[in-house]
Amino acid sequence: MQYDFARDMKALLLVGGQGTRLRPLTINQPKSIVPIFNRPFLHYQLDLIKQVPEIDEVILSLNYQPSRIQDVFGDGRDAGIKLRYVVEPTPLGTAGGVKYAARGVEETLVVFNGDVLTQVDLASLIAFHRERRARATIVLTPVDNPTAYGLVETDPAGNILRFLEKPKADEITCNTINAGIYVLEPSTFDRSPDAVAWSIERSFFPSFIERHETFLASIYRDYWIDIGTPEKYMQVHRDIMDGRYAMPPFNGKPGLSWVSPGARVDAGAKVDAPAFIDEGCIVRAGAHVGAHTVLGRGCRVDEGAGVAGSIVWPETHIEREAQVRDVIIGRESHIGRNATIDGGVLGDKSDVAGYSRI
Ligand code: GDD
Ligand code: MG
């Protein structure tokens, strides 16, 4: 697809939130770098952004635990794109965060909420924005229940008629919501005030409608998820393992078990597909790794232990005869022998005593 103004593009990722709904997984790191299988989440957004060669830099708008993100990505050399970090003095909200981080930027900006996973065609989105000479264009996606999102009404030509953040059940008029991906003209940022928290959803976007500016929607109907709750965080792993969303190492194929060449699964251990067993894991004879389980680097599952439907972060040890089902377990945790855990989320370094029932 052809479009003008090539090179005049930057991306901005809003990654300053505290990730409260994903606690305790976000106690020691921001939501945007929780692992999906074995990669920090933001890698997937950077992969998408890199498909648009005209985007030469990604600005990260940070507030909560900024150094954790900088430690993972550095100057972006390994991720393959130049990164710039801007840390807010206080949380400035989604519009304030954009304005603060984009000071001095004169290029059109592609903005991402730092917790949405999709394969939106960014080049087409940018072309649509430019052809229609929009001030702002946002991606919408249909969902069953819009109450957790920003509801967006449009006309058939794609003009946005109404933006209503977190609608109540009786305010729902359509099923299209804000997917958290925007193309914005930087000349619009000065309408957000400085030094106070300002919301892109509650104040900045409604201003385009009030001012009768060209404010467009592009509807995306393929896979989309916001990973910001434990349920959705678990769901995204299941969707990838079930082939509903194509991503390495499953690549859209359901029913595979991926075992790292650097993992040890002893003869006599049982692994049900689909599963993901990372480097350095040890699954001992008589252990059972059930379907939809993810074992991060260096986990151990001892004889007679069972773990199913669970996401287990690196260096966790599940002792003999313990049974773990539908649980997210943080790093370096220890599940004592004969413990039974059914559902829930355990933070990093959890220590569950043997014979516990949870
Ligand atoms: N820099 C900065 N400063 N970033 C922030 C701040 C802040 O004060 N507050 C939130 N963020 C970042 C979060 O880190 C996250 O990546 C993004 O802004 C969106 O915040 P969420 O807390 O995840 O919002 P939400 O999921 O409830 O709703 C938003 O996303 C939905 C789609 O997933 C809204 O944009 C909805 O309209 C949208 O439908
Ligand atoms: Mg979110």
mmCIF file of C-alpha atoms and ligand atoms in Angstrom:
data_model
loop_
_atom_site.group_PDB
_atom_site.id
_atom_site.type_symbol
_atom_site.label_atom_id
_atom_site.label_comp_id
_atom_site.label_asym_id
_atom_site.label_seq_id
_atom_site.Cartn_x
_atom_site.Cartn_y
_atom_site.Cartn_z
ATOM 1 C CA MET A 1 0.000 0.000 0.000
ATOM 2 C CA GLN A 2 1.271 3.490 -0.927
ATOM 3 C CA TYR A 3 1.129 6.497 1.335
ATOM 4 C CA ASP A 4 2.840 9.858 1.510
ATOM 5 C CA PHE A 5 4.913 11.348 4.306
ATOM 6 C CA ALA A 6 6.950 8.141 4.694
ATOM 7 C CA ARG A 7 9.551 8.544 7.463
ATOM 8 C CA ASP A 8 7.299 10.986 9.296
ATOM 9 C CA MET A 9 6.181 8.485 11.895
ATOM 10 C CA LYS A 10 6.937 7.537 15.463
ATOM 11 C CA ALA A 11 5.263 5.099 17.823
ATOM 12 C CA LEU A 12 4.433 5.741 21.463
ATOM 13 C CA LEU A 13 3.630 3.035 23.984
ATOM 14 C CA LEU A 14 1.618 3.875 27.085
ATOM 15 C CA VAL A 15 3.247 1.675 29.683
ATOM 16 C CA GLY A 16 2.950 3.735 32.844
ATOM 17 C CA GLY A 17 0.014 2.050 34.576
ATOM 18 C CA GLN A 18 0.370 0.111 37.817
ATOM 19 C CA GLY A 19 -1.329 -3.015 36.517
ATOM 20 C CA THR A 20 -3.500 -3.236 39.626
ATOM 21 C CA ARG A 21 -5.920 -5.797 38.177
ATOM 22 C CA LEU A 22 -3.015 -8.119 37.423
ATOM 23 C CA ARG A 23 -1.619 -8.072 40.978
ATOM 24 C CA PRO A 24 0.272 -9.887 42.400
ATOM 25 C CA LEU A 25 1.925 -10.512 39.014
ATOM 26 C CA THR A 26 2.702 -6.795 38.696
ATOM 27 C CA ILE A 27 4.239 -6.286 42.132
ATOM 28 C CA ASN A 28 7.788 -6.785 40.850
ATOM 29 C CA GLN A 29 7.329 -5.644 37.237
ATOM 30 C CA PRO A 30 4.969 -3.539 35.115
ATOM 31 C CA LYS A 31 2.176 -5.270 33.208
ATOM 32 C CA SER A 32 3.788 -4.534 29.853
ATOM 33 C CA ILE A 33 6.689 -6.899 30.534
ATOM 34 C CA VAL A 34 4.903 -9.892 32.057
ATOM 35 C CA PRO A 35 5.967 -12.942 30.035
ATOM 36 C CA ILE A 36 3.785 -14.439 27.333
ATOM 37 C CA PHE A 37 5.325 -17.903 27.146
ATOM 38 C CA ASN A 38 8.978 -16.868 27.512
ATOM 39 C CA ARG A 39 8.970 -13.330 26.061
ATOM 40 C CA PRO A 40 8.195 -10.044 27.812
ATOM 41 C CA PHE A 41 4.844 -8.822 26.457
ATOM 42 C CA LEU A 42 6.117 -5.630 24.787
ATOM 43 C CA HIS A 43 8.183 -7.668 22.334
ATOM 44 C CA TYR A 44 4.961 -8.604 20.554
ATOM 45 C CA GLN A 45 3.969 -4.953 20.107
ATOM 46 C CA LEU A 46 7.466 -4.041 18.931
ATOM 47 C CA ASP A 47 7.300 -6.893 16.388
ATOM 48 C CA LEU A 48 4.136 -5.361 14.970
ATOM 49 C CA ILE A 49 5.550 -1.835 14.911
ATOM 50 C CA LYS A 50 8.704 -3.019 13.148
ATOM 51 C CA GLN A 51 6.565 -4.102 10.198
ATOM 52 C CA VAL A 52 6.179 -0.403 9.357
ATOM 53 C CA PRO A 53 9.668 0.670 8.234
ATOM 54 C CA GLU A 54 8.726 4.356 8.329
ATOM 55 C CA ILE A 55 8.463 4.180 12.131
ATOM 56 C CA ASP A 56 12.036 4.902 13.131
ATOM 57 C CA GLU A 57 11.635 5.277 16.892
ATOM 58 C CA VAL A 58 9.417 4.059 19.704
ATOM 59 C CA ILE A 59 8.822 6.322 22.681
ATOM 60 C CA LEU A 60 7.878 4.578 25.914
ATOM 61 C CA SER A 61 5.738 6.611 28.304
ATOM 62 C CA LEU A 62 6.657 5.269 31.743
ATOM 63 C CA ASN A 63 5.684 5.843 35.311
ATOM 64 C CA TYR A 64 5.437 2.652 37.395
ATOM 65 C CA GLN A 65 8.771 0.796 37.840
ATOM 66 C CA PRO A 66 10.378 2.391 34.776
ATOM 67 C CA SER A 67 13.799 0.836 35.308
ATOM 68 C CA ARG A 68 12.364 -2.663 35.011
ATOM 69 C CA ILE A 69 11.327 -1.927 31.433
ATOM 70 C CA GLN A 70 14.598 -0.170 30.593
ATOM 71 C CA ASP A 71 16.561 -3.139 31.963
ATOM 72 C CA VAL A 72 14.723 -5.502 29.600
ATOM 73 C CA PHE A 73 14.966 -3.472 26.399
ATOM 74 C CA GLY A 74 17.902 -1.068 26.824
ATOM 75 C CA ASP A 75 18.321 1.142 23.780
ATOM 76 C CA GLY A 76 16.327 -1.322 21.687
ATOM 77 C CA ARG A 77 19.313 -2.816 19.879
ATOM 78 C CA ASP A 78 18.283 -6.415 20.606
ATOM 79 C CA ALA A 79 14.615 -5.745 19.825
ATOM 80 C CA GLY A 80 15.718 -4.174 16.526
ATOM 81 C CA ILE A 81 14.204 -0.689 16.894
ATOM 82 C CA LYS A 82 15.369 2.537 18.511
ATOM 83 C CA LEU A 83 13.709 3.196 21.880
ATOM 84 C CA ARG A 84 13.323 6.395 23.876
ATOM 85 C CA TYR A 85 12.150 6.347 27.503
ATOM 86 C CA VAL A 86 10.231 9.204 29.096
ATOM 87 C CA VAL A 87 9.392 8.909 32.785
ATOM 88 C CA GLU A 88 6.527 11.043 34.118
ATOM 89 C CA PRO A 89 7.125 12.878 37.380
ATOM 90 C CA THR A 90 3.644 11.759 38.546
ATOM 91 C CA PRO A 91 1.045 9.592 36.763
ATOM 92 C CA LEU A 92 -0.389 11.875 34.076
ATOM 93 C CA GLY A 93 -3.104 9.561 32.783
ATOM 94 C CA THR A 94 -3.353 8.342 29.221
ATOM 95 C CA ALA A 95 -3.633 11.757 27.483
ATOM 96 C CA GLY A 96 -1.214 13.480 29.851
ATOM 97 C CA GLY A 97 1.238 10.623 29.352
ATOM 98 C CA VAL A 98 1.101 10.985 25.581
ATOM 99 C CA LYS A 99 1.521 14.752 25.710
ATOM 100 C CA TYR A 100 4.427 14.606 28.159
ATOM 101 C CA ALA A 101 6.284 11.825 26.349
ATOM 102 C CA ALA A 102 5.723 13.357 22.902
ATOM 103 C CA ARG A 103 7.142 16.810 23.706
ATOM 104 C CA GLY A 104 8.982 18.047 20.647
ATOM 105 C CA VAL A 105 7.561 15.366 18.347
ATOM 106 C CA GLU A 106 6.218 16.751 15.073
ATOM 107 C CA GLU A 107 5.585 13.449 13.319
ATOM 108 C CA THR A 108 2.315 11.532 13.196
ATOM 109 C CA LEU A 109 2.213 9.126 16.144
ATOM 110 C CA VAL A 110 0.962 5.561 16.371
ATOM 111 C CA VAL A 111 -0.010 5.020 20.011
ATOM 112 C CA PHE A 112 -0.548 1.698 21.748
ATOM 113 C CA ASN A 113 -1.982 0.880 25.144
ATOM 114 C CA GLY A 114 0.802 -1.286 26.536
ATOM 115 C CA ASP A 115 -1.380 -4.338 27.182
ATOM 116 C CA VAL A 116 -3.189 -5.114 23.919
ATOM 117 C CA LEU A 117 -2.218 -7.978 21.625
ATOM 118 C CA THR A 118 -3.336 -8.038 17.980
ATOM 119 C CA GLN A 119 -2.011 -8.212 14.465
ATOM 120 C CA VAL A 120 -3.601 -5.034 13.193
ATOM 121 C CA ASP A 121 -2.277 -3.971 9.770
ATOM 122 C CA LEU A 122 -0.653 -0.725 10.884
ATOM 123 C CA ALA A 123 0.408 0.349 7.377
ATOM 124 C CA SER A 124 -3.209 0.228 6.149
ATOM 125 C CA LEU A 125 -4.402 2.014 9.271
ATOM 126 C CA ILE A 126 -1.907 4.838 8.716
ATOM 127 C CA ALA A 127 -2.851 5.049 5.016
ATOM 128 C CA PHE A 128 -6.557 5.321 5.946
ATOM 129 C CA HIS A 129 -5.780 8.071 8.468
ATOM 130 C CA ARG A 130 -3.822 10.032 5.861
ATOM 131 C CA GLU A 131 -6.174 9.546 2.941
ATOM 132 C CA ARG A 132 -9.071 10.876 4.999
ATOM 133 C CA ARG A 133 -6.901 13.616 6.530
ATOM 134 C CA ALA A 134 -7.992 12.652 10.022
ATOM 135 C CA ARG A 135 -6.912 14.393 13.193
ATOM 136 C CA ALA A 136 -7.183 11.067 15.009
ATOM 137 C CA THR A 137 -7.990 7.503 13.956
ATOM 138 C CA ILE A 138 -8.599 4.691 16.394
ATOM 139 C CA VAL A 139 -8.894 0.944 15.996
ATOM 140 C CA LEU A 140 -12.137 -0.611 17.217
ATOM 141 C CA THR A 141 -12.911 -4.243 17.854
ATOM 142 C CA PRO A 142 -16.212 -6.008 18.594
ATOM 143 C CA VAL A 143 -16.602 -7.639 22.044
ATOM 144 C CA ASP A 144 -19.473 -9.401 23.818
ATOM 145 C CA ASN A 145 -19.453 -7.127 26.856
ATOM 146 C CA PRO A 146 -18.190 -3.553 26.395
ATOM 147 C CA THR A 147 -18.503 -2.542 30.085
ATOM 148 C CA ALA A 148 -14.767 -3.060 30.783
ATOM 149 C CA TYR A 149 -13.738 -0.973 27.773
ATOM 150 C CA GLY A 150 -14.406 2.263 25.895
ATOM 151 C CA LEU A 151 -17.593 1.997 23.838
ATOM 152 C CA VAL A 152 -17.357 3.720 20.453
ATOM 153 C CA GLU A 153 -20.300 4.499 18.143
ATOM 154 C CA THR A 154 -19.609 5.160 14.468
ATOM 155 C CA ASP A 155 -21.504 5.952 11.282
ATOM 156 C CA PRO A 156 -21.157 3.765 8.146
ATOM 157 C CA ALA A 157 -18.373 5.994 6.776
ATOM 158 C CA GLY A 158 -16.259 5.324 9.877
ATOM 159 C CA ASN A 159 -16.777 8.692 11.569
ATOM 160 C CA ILE A 160 -16.866 8.449 15.355
ATOM 161 C CA LEU A 161 -20.128 9.727 16.820
ATOM 162 C CA ARG A 162 -19.623 8.951 20.494
ATOM 163 C CA PHE A 163 -16.909 7.703 22.875
ATOM 164 C CA LEU A 164 -18.074 6.435 26.247
ATOM 165 C CA GLU A 165 -15.474 4.965 28.592
ATOM 166 C CA LYS A 166 -16.558 2.012 30.814
ATOM 167 C CA PRO A 167 -20.284 2.207 29.958
ATOM 168 C CA LYS A 168 -22.844 0.874 32.402
ATOM 169 C CA ALA A 169 -24.904 -2.074 31.183
ATOM 170 C CA ASP A 170 -27.874 0.168 30.338
ATOM 171 C CA GLU A 171 -25.652 2.531 28.323
ATOM 172 C CA ILE A 172 -24.521 -0.073 25.782
ATOM 173 C CA THR A 173 -25.669 0.821 22.295
ATOM 174 C CA CYS A 174 -23.238 -1.198 20.132
ATOM 175 C CA ASN A 175 -20.525 -3.841 20.468
ATOM 176 C CA THR A 176 -17.525 -1.932 19.122
ATOM 177 C CA ILE A 177 -14.923 -0.823 21.636
ATOM 178 C CA ASN A 178 -11.670 1.088 21.623
ATOM 179 C CA ALA A 179 -8.928 -1.470 20.929
ATOM 180 C CA GLY A 180 -6.238 0.811 22.399
ATOM 181 C CA ILE A 181 -4.384 1.568 19.130
ATOM 182 C CA TYR A 182 -4.476 5.102 17.738
ATOM 183 C CA VAL A 183 -2.992 7.274 14.990
ATOM 184 C CA LEU A 184 -2.762 10.850 16.301
ATOM 185 C CA GLU A 185 -1.636 14.166 14.889
ATOM 186 C CA PRO A 186 0.726 15.829 17.393
ATOM 187 C CA SER A 187 -0.846 19.248 16.814
ATOM 188 C CA THR A 188 -3.825 18.027 18.864
ATOM 189 C CA PHE A 189 -1.851 17.373 22.067
ATOM 190 C CA ASP A 190 -1.837 20.957 23.303
ATOM 191 C CA ARG A 191 -5.518 20.665 24.244
ATOM 192 C CA SER A 192 -4.520 18.430 27.185
ATOM 193 C CA PRO A 193 -3.423 20.466 30.218
ATOM 194 C CA ASP A 194 0.077 20.095 31.675
ATOM 195 C CA ALA A 195 0.952 18.625 35.049
ATOM 196 C CA VAL A 196 -2.453 17.093 35.865
ATOM 197 C CA ALA A 197 -3.708 13.609 35.066
ATOM 198 C CA TRP A 198 -5.747 13.766 31.850
ATOM 199 C CA SER A 199 -7.597 10.912 30.195
ATOM 200 C CA ILE A 200 -7.407 10.179 26.483
ATOM 201 C CA GLU A 201 -10.674 8.238 26.750
ATOM 202 C CA ARG A 202 -12.761 10.536 28.967
ATOM 203 C CA SER A 203 -11.500 13.962 27.828
ATOM 204 C CA PHE A 204 -9.176 13.948 24.817
ATOM 205 C CA PHE A 205 -11.249 11.784 22.436
ATOM 206 C CA PRO A 206 -14.627 13.360 23.289
ATOM 207 C CA SER A 207 -13.062 16.743 22.417
ATOM 208 C CA PHE A 208 -12.786 15.707 18.747
ATOM 209 C CA ILE A 209 -16.518 15.101 18.600
ATOM 210 C CA GLU A 210 -17.327 18.382 20.361
ATOM 211 C CA ARG A 211 -15.097 20.276 17.904
ATOM 212 C CA HIS A 212 -16.475 18.437 14.841
ATOM 213 C CA GLU A 213 -12.994 17.314 13.795
ATOM 214 C CA THR A 214 -12.245 14.356 11.519
ATOM 215 C CA PHE A 215 -12.111 11.515 14.034
ATOM 216 C CA LEU A 216 -12.176 8.077 12.432
ATOM 217 C CA ALA A 217 -12.549 4.442 13.345
ATOM 218 C CA SER A 218 -11.086 1.389 11.665
ATOM 219 C CA ILE A 219 -12.792 -1.831 12.703
ATOM 220 C CA TYR A 220 -10.578 -4.874 13.306
ATOM 221 C CA ARG A 221 -12.308 -8.249 13.481
ATOM 222 C CA ASP A 222 -9.449 -10.692 14.031
ATOM 223 C CA TYR A 223 -7.875 -11.708 17.292
ATOM 224 C CA TRP A 224 -7.593 -9.010 19.936
ATOM 225 C CA ILE A 225 -7.103 -9.221 23.694
ATOM 226 C CA ASP A 226 -6.223 -6.912 26.599
ATOM 227 C CA ILE A 227 -4.028 -9.026 28.895
ATOM 228 C CA GLY A 228 -4.706 -6.862 31.943
ATOM 229 C CA THR A 229 -6.514 -9.338 34.230
ATOM 230 C CA PRO A 230 -5.435 -12.825 35.405
ATOM 231 C CA GLU A 231 -8.302 -14.378 33.435
ATOM 232 C CA LYS A 232 -7.241 -12.675 30.204
ATOM 233 C CA TYR A 233 -3.564 -13.341 30.887
ATOM 234 C CA MET A 234 -4.358 -17.047 31.144
ATOM 235 C CA GLN A 235 -6.732 -16.849 28.180
ATOM 236 C CA VAL A 236 -4.097 -15.477 25.815
ATOM 237 C CA HIS A 237 -1.843 -18.473 26.504
ATOM 238 C CA ARG A 238 -4.713 -20.875 25.877
ATOM 239 C CA ASP A 239 -5.702 -19.090 22.670
ATOM 240 C CA ILE A 240 -2.167 -19.344 21.301
ATOM 241 C CA MET A 241 -1.825 -23.007 22.331
ATOM 242 C CA ASP A 242 -5.220 -23.770 20.776
ATOM 243 C CA GLY A 243 -4.225 -22.131 17.492
ATOM 244 C CA ARG A 244 -6.783 -19.311 17.785
ATOM 245 C CA TYR A 245 -3.957 -16.810 17.456
ATOM 246 C CA ALA A 246 -0.854 -17.600 15.411
ATOM 247 C CA MET A 247 2.359 -16.928 17.267
ATOM 248 C CA PRO A 248 5.616 -18.833 17.742
ATOM 249 C CA PRO A 249 6.194 -21.557 18.750
ATOM 250 C CA PHE A 250 2.638 -22.798 18.133
ATOM 251 C CA ASN A 251 2.093 -20.800 14.933
ATOM 252 C CA GLY A 252 -1.654 -21.367 14.750
ATOM 253 C CA LYS A 253 -1.490 -25.153 15.131
ATOM 254 C CA PRO A 254 -3.613 -26.588 17.934
ATOM 255 C CA GLY A 255 -2.639 -29.625 20.001
ATOM 256 C CA LEU A 256 1.168 -29.268 20.028
ATOM 257 C CA SER A 257 3.502 -29.704 22.953
ATOM 258 C CA TRP A 258 6.581 -27.536 22.731
ATOM 259 C CA VAL A 259 9.488 -28.786 24.830
ATOM 260 C CA SER A 260 12.734 -26.818 24.737
ATOM 261 C CA PRO A 261 15.762 -28.851 23.667
ATOM 262 C CA GLY A 262 17.293 -27.605 26.906
ATOM 263 C CA ALA A 263 14.535 -29.107 29.087
ATOM 264 C CA ARG A 264 14.592 -32.595 30.589
ATOM 265 C CA VAL A 265 11.390 -34.632 30.529
ATOM 266 C CA ASP A 266 12.237 -38.023 32.027
ATOM 267 C CA ALA A 267 10.945 -41.268 30.542
ATOM 268 C CA GLY A 268 7.838 -42.113 32.514
ATOM 269 C CA ALA A 269 6.732 -38.489 32.816
ATOM 270 C CA LYS A 270 3.504 -37.663 30.998
ATOM 271 C CA VAL A 271 2.908 -34.463 29.021
ATOM 272 C CA ASP A 272 -0.541 -33.761 27.552
ATOM 273 C CA ALA A 273 -0.802 -31.415 24.588
ATOM 274 C CA PRO A 274 -0.921 -28.519 24.272
ATOM 275 C CA ALA A 275 1.885 -27.517 26.603
ATOM 276 C CA PHE A 276 5.000 -25.344 26.743
ATOM 277 C CA ILE A 277 8.072 -26.476 28.678
ATOM 278 C CA ASP A 278 10.952 -24.021 28.630
ATOM 279 C CA GLU A 279 14.708 -24.389 28.816
ATOM 280 C CA GLY A 280 16.183 -25.865 31.967
ATOM 281 C CA CYS A 281 12.936 -27.423 33.200
ATOM 282 C CA ILE A 282 13.070 -30.858 34.794
ATOM 283 C CA VAL A 283 9.931 -33.003 34.708
ATOM 284 C CA ARG A 284 10.616 -36.198 36.617
ATOM 285 C CA ALA A 285 9.357 -39.705 35.949
ATOM 286 C CA GLY A 286 5.827 -40.153 37.243
ATOM 287 C CA ALA A 287 5.046 -36.431 37.000
ATOM 288 C CA HIS A 288 2.111 -35.288 34.881
ATOM 289 C CA VAL A 289 2.052 -32.027 32.931
ATOM 290 C CA GLY A 290 -1.583 -31.612 31.887
ATOM 291 C CA ALA A 291 -3.008 -29.739 28.907
ATOM 292 C CA HIS A 292 -2.652 -25.937 28.658
ATOM 293 C CA THR A 293 0.307 -25.781 31.020
ATOM 294 C CA VAL A 294 3.198 -23.369 30.588
ATOM 295 C CA LEU A 295 6.405 -24.050 32.553
ATOM 296 C CA GLY A 296 8.869 -21.140 32.482
ATOM 297 C CA ARG A 297 12.656 -21.548 32.486
ATOM 298 C CA GLY A 298 14.175 -23.761 35.121
ATOM 299 C CA CYS A 299 10.978 -25.103 36.714
ATOM 300 C CA ARG A 300 10.966 -28.497 38.405
ATOM 301 C CA VAL A 301 8.047 -30.909 38.671
ATOM 302 C CA ASP A 302 8.860 -33.851 40.923
ATOM 303 C CA GLU A 303 7.676 -37.471 40.892
ATOM 304 C CA GLY A 304 3.949 -37.959 41.222
ATOM 305 C CA ALA A 305 3.216 -34.232 41.012
ATOM 306 C CA GLY A 306 0.592 -32.948 38.570
ATOM 307 C CA VAL A 307 0.247 -29.508 37.032
ATOM 308 C CA ALA A 308 -2.540 -28.730 34.555
ATOM 309 C CA GLY A 309 -4.049 -25.625 32.955
ATOM 310 C CA SER A 310 -1.496 -23.472 34.752
ATOM 311 C CA ILE A 311 1.039 -20.769 33.920
ATOM 312 C CA VAL A 312 4.163 -21.286 36.027
ATOM 313 C CA TRP A 313 6.833 -18.593 35.947
ATOM 314 C CA PRO A 314 10.551 -19.436 35.955
ATOM 315 C CA GLU A 315 12.470 -21.255 38.688
ATOM 316 C CA THR A 316 9.418 -22.626 40.470
ATOM 317 C CA HIS A 317 9.573 -25.992 42.157
ATOM 318 C CA ILE A 318 6.534 -28.258 42.460
ATOM 319 C CA GLU A 319 7.345 -31.035 44.885
ATOM 320 C CA ARG A 320 6.305 -34.678 44.909
ATOM 321 C CA GLU A 321 2.602 -35.528 44.759
ATOM 322 C CA ALA A 322 1.522 -31.866 44.732
ATOM 323 C CA GLN A 323 -1.482 -31.170 42.469
ATOM 324 C CA VAL A 324 -1.806 -27.785 40.779
ATOM 325 C CA ARG A 325 -4.723 -26.899 38.519
ATOM 326 C CA ASP A 326 -5.671 -23.626 36.755
ATOM 327 C CA VAL A 327 -3.200 -21.531 38.753
ATOM 328 C CA ILE A 328 -0.821 -18.727 37.782
ATOM 329 C CA ILE A 329 2.332 -19.056 39.889
ATOM 330 C CA GLY A 330 4.978 -16.317 40.166
ATOM 331 C CA ARG A 331 8.742 -16.761 39.875
ATOM 332 C CA GLU A 332 10.868 -18.779 42.289
ATOM 333 C CA SER A 333 7.891 -20.217 44.100
ATOM 334 C CA HIS A 334 7.788 -23.438 45.989
ATOM 335 C CA ILE A 335 4.798 -25.767 46.178
ATOM 336 C CA GLY A 336 5.398 -28.279 48.944
ATOM 337 C CA ARG A 337 4.758 -32.004 48.644
ATOM 338 C CA ASN A 338 1.156 -33.215 48.541
ATOM 339 C CA ALA A 339 -0.197 -29.653 48.421
ATOM 340 C CA THR A 340 -3.363 -29.192 46.330
ATOM 341 C CA ILE A 341 -4.104 -25.850 44.658
ATOM 342 C CA ASP A 342 -7.166 -25.351 42.488
ATOM 343 C CA GLY A 343 -7.393 -21.945 40.801
ATOM 344 C CA GLY A 344 -5.916 -18.604 41.862
ATOM 345 C CA VAL A 345 -2.860 -16.454 41.392
ATOM 346 C CA LEU A 346 0.292 -16.793 43.541
ATOM 347 C CA GLY A 347 2.890 -14.014 43.594
ATOM 348 C CA ASP A 348 6.647 -14.365 43.149
ATOM 349 C CA LYS A 349 8.474 -16.409 45.802
ATOM 350 C CA SER A 350 5.275 -17.935 47.156
ATOM 351 C CA ASP A 351 5.914 -20.795 49.516
ATOM 352 C CA VAL A 352 3.043 -23.241 49.933
ATOM 353 C CA ALA A 353 3.650 -25.682 52.764
ATOM 354 C CA GLY A 354 3.337 -29.391 52.105
ATOM 355 C CA TYR A 355 -0.190 -30.879 52.460
ATOM 356 C CA SER A 356 -1.834 -27.436 52.118
ATOM 357 C CA ARG A 357 -5.295 -27.323 50.455
ATOM 358 C CA ILE A 358 -6.045 -24.098 48.570
HETATM 359 N N1 GDD B 1 2.283 6.741 31.024
HETATM 360 C C1 GDD B 1 1.147 6.406 31.599
HETATM 361 N N2 GDD B 1 0.649 7.185 32.616
HETATM 362 N N3 GDD B 1 0.515 5.295 31.182
HETATM 363 C C2 GDD B 1 -0.649 4.975 31.779
HETATM 364 C C3 GDD B 1 -1.217 5.723 32.827
HETATM 365 C C4 GDD B 1 -0.502 6.892 33.273
HETATM 366 O O1 GDD B 1 -0.912 7.612 34.184
HETATM 367 N N4 GDD B 1 -2.383 5.126 33.204
HETATM 368 C C5 GDD B 1 -2.522 4.043 32.421
HETATM 369 N N5 GDD B 1 -1.473 3.943 31.562
HETATM 370 C C6 GDD B 1 -1.268 2.923 30.532
HETATM 371 C C7 GDD B 1 -1.369 1.502 31.057
HETATM 372 O O2 GDD B 1 -0.080 1.044 31.437
HETATM 373 C C8 GDD B 1 -1.914 0.744 29.882
HETATM 374 O O3 GDD B 1 -0.913 0.264 29.026
HETATM 375 C C9 GDD B 1 -2.741 1.775 29.125
HETATM 376 O O4 GDD B 1 -2.329 3.050 29.625
HETATM 377 C C10 GDD B 1 -4.255 1.598 29.313
HETATM 378 O O5 GDD B 1 -4.544 1.532 30.680
HETATM 379 P P1 GDD B 1 -5.452 0.359 31.282
HETATM 380 O O6 GDD B 1 -5.481 0.560 32.752
HETATM 381 O O7 GDD B 1 -5.005 -0.969 30.781
HETATM 382 O O8 GDD B 1 -6.871 0.743 30.702
HETATM 383 P P2 GDD B 1 -8.139 -0.185 30.470
HETATM 384 O O9 GDD B 1 -7.729 -1.521 29.941
HETATM 385 O O10 GDD B 1 -9.009 -0.165 31.672
HETATM 386 O O11 GDD B 1 -8.928 0.619 29.312
HETATM 387 C C11 GDD B 1 -8.233 1.102 28.170
HETATM 388 O O12 GDD B 1 -7.988 0.056 27.253
HETATM 389 C C12 GDD B 1 -9.185 -0.539 26.668
HETATM 390 C C13 GDD B 1 -8.712 -1.596 25.671
HETATM 391 O O13 GDD B 1 -7.995 -2.577 26.322
HETATM 392 C C14 GDD B 1 -9.075 2.210 27.514
HETATM 393 O O14 GDD B 1 -8.276 2.807 26.519
HETATM 394 C C15 GDD B 1 -10.366 1.646 26.914
HETATM 395 O O15 GDD B 1 -11.047 2.672 26.205
HETATM 396 C C16 GDD B 1 -10.039 0.513 25.954
HETATM 397 O O16 GDD B 1 -11.244 -0.080 25.450
HETATM 398 MG MG MG B 2 -5.949 -2.508 29.706
#
